[in-house]
Amino acid sequence: MDDLKLALHTFTIEKHFPHSPEKVFDAFRDPVKKRRWMGDENTAAKKYHGESFEIISFEMNFKVDEFERWRFRVPGGEIMRNDARFHLIVPNNLIDLPPKKWTRFRKHC
């Protein structure tokens, strides 16, 4: 019987911030700061989607094997949800938070 081989591929996206690692890490760790970062008036989401970009709900528990959940809507769009689980947290260095699933909810009349 032939040996079966499985190859998993990964990639890394790096983002460099004009702030200290401690400040950036704290913004990801603190739910109030992260929510403000993602949905405040001057965020990329608002700049890209417009003023009617809406975060409906956000919750997170910043611990390994715990979660982050968002429900949001872009202008004229359906409600969408993003669920992610923290796989690895290295303070001031690394946060591994791959999205678990994206879900779109249809509008019901």
XYZ file of C-alpha atoms in Angstrom:
109
model
C 0.000 0.000 0.000
C 1.292 3.468 -0.875
C 2.035 5.844 1.962
C -0.410 8.709 2.102
C 1.058 12.101 2.795
C -0.734 15.161 4.016
C 0.826 18.569 3.586
C -0.616 21.491 5.471
C 0.272 24.939 4.276
C 0.276 28.099 6.304
C 1.082 31.706 5.700
C 1.790 34.622 7.965
C 0.605 38.181 7.616
C 2.645 40.700 9.543
C 1.392 44.144 10.416
C 3.724 46.793 11.792
C 2.179 49.417 14.064
C 3.717 52.779 14.984
C 3.320 51.887 18.672
C 5.117 49.719 21.194
C 4.304 45.975 21.227
C 2.848 46.450 24.718
C 0.407 49.125 23.558
C -0.714 47.131 20.514
C -1.062 43.932 22.557
C -3.145 45.793 25.137
C -5.470 47.069 22.386
C -6.068 43.472 21.255
C -6.417 42.187 24.835
C -8.865 44.753 26.180
C -12.422 44.218 24.821
C -13.388 47.884 25.241
C -10.321 49.091 23.319
C -10.697 46.445 20.613
C -14.381 47.231 20.107
C -13.568 50.946 19.880
C -10.675 50.229 17.490
C -12.917 48.253 15.131
C -16.029 50.412 15.221
C -15.084 53.962 16.133
C -15.655 56.871 13.754
C -12.086 56.893 12.412
C -11.621 53.156 11.859
C -10.799 51.537 8.535
C -14.201 49.795 8.531
C -16.042 53.120 8.729
C -13.728 54.722 6.168
C -14.192 51.830 3.722
C -17.890 51.006 4.264
C -19.192 54.423 5.292
C -20.936 55.791 8.335
C -23.675 53.169 8.272
C -21.212 50.327 9.002
C -22.690 48.858 12.167
C -21.309 46.542 14.825
C -24.347 44.822 16.282
C -22.562 42.832 18.969
C -19.057 42.006 20.115
C -17.823 39.718 22.862
C -14.479 38.174 23.659
C -12.673 36.246 26.371
C -8.952 36.806 25.834
C -7.619 33.400 26.896
C -6.262 30.407 24.977
C -9.130 28.185 23.747
C -11.627 30.975 24.350
C -13.423 33.083 21.753
C -14.060 36.346 19.994
C -17.455 36.909 18.314
C -18.633 39.763 16.129
C -21.989 40.463 14.485
C -21.979 43.367 12.046
C -23.626 44.802 8.969
C -22.209 46.753 6.061
C -24.400 49.390 4.360
C -27.268 47.739 2.521
C -26.025 44.285 3.469
C -27.018 41.302 5.511
C -26.013 40.756 9.111
C -22.737 38.827 9.221
C -21.022 37.011 12.058
C -17.355 36.220 12.615
C -16.394 33.652 15.258
C -12.762 33.017 16.170
C -10.933 31.092 18.888
C -7.620 32.074 20.481
C -5.136 29.274 19.746
C -1.973 30.841 21.099
C -1.209 33.979 23.091
C 2.353 35.115 23.762
C 2.173 38.415 25.703
C 3.460 41.433 23.743
C 4.506 39.164 20.887
C 1.873 36.944 19.246
C -1.879 36.372 19.077
C -3.038 33.404 16.987
C -6.733 34.006 16.318
C -7.847 32.192 13.159
C -11.489 32.761 12.199
C -13.652 29.732 12.867
C -16.421 30.642 10.475
C -18.153 33.495 8.738
C -21.919 33.385 8.683
C -24.338 35.621 6.868
C -27.855 36.070 8.152
C -30.570 36.927 5.689
C -32.982 39.701 6.477
C -36.407 38.438 7.446
C -39.497 40.581 6.937
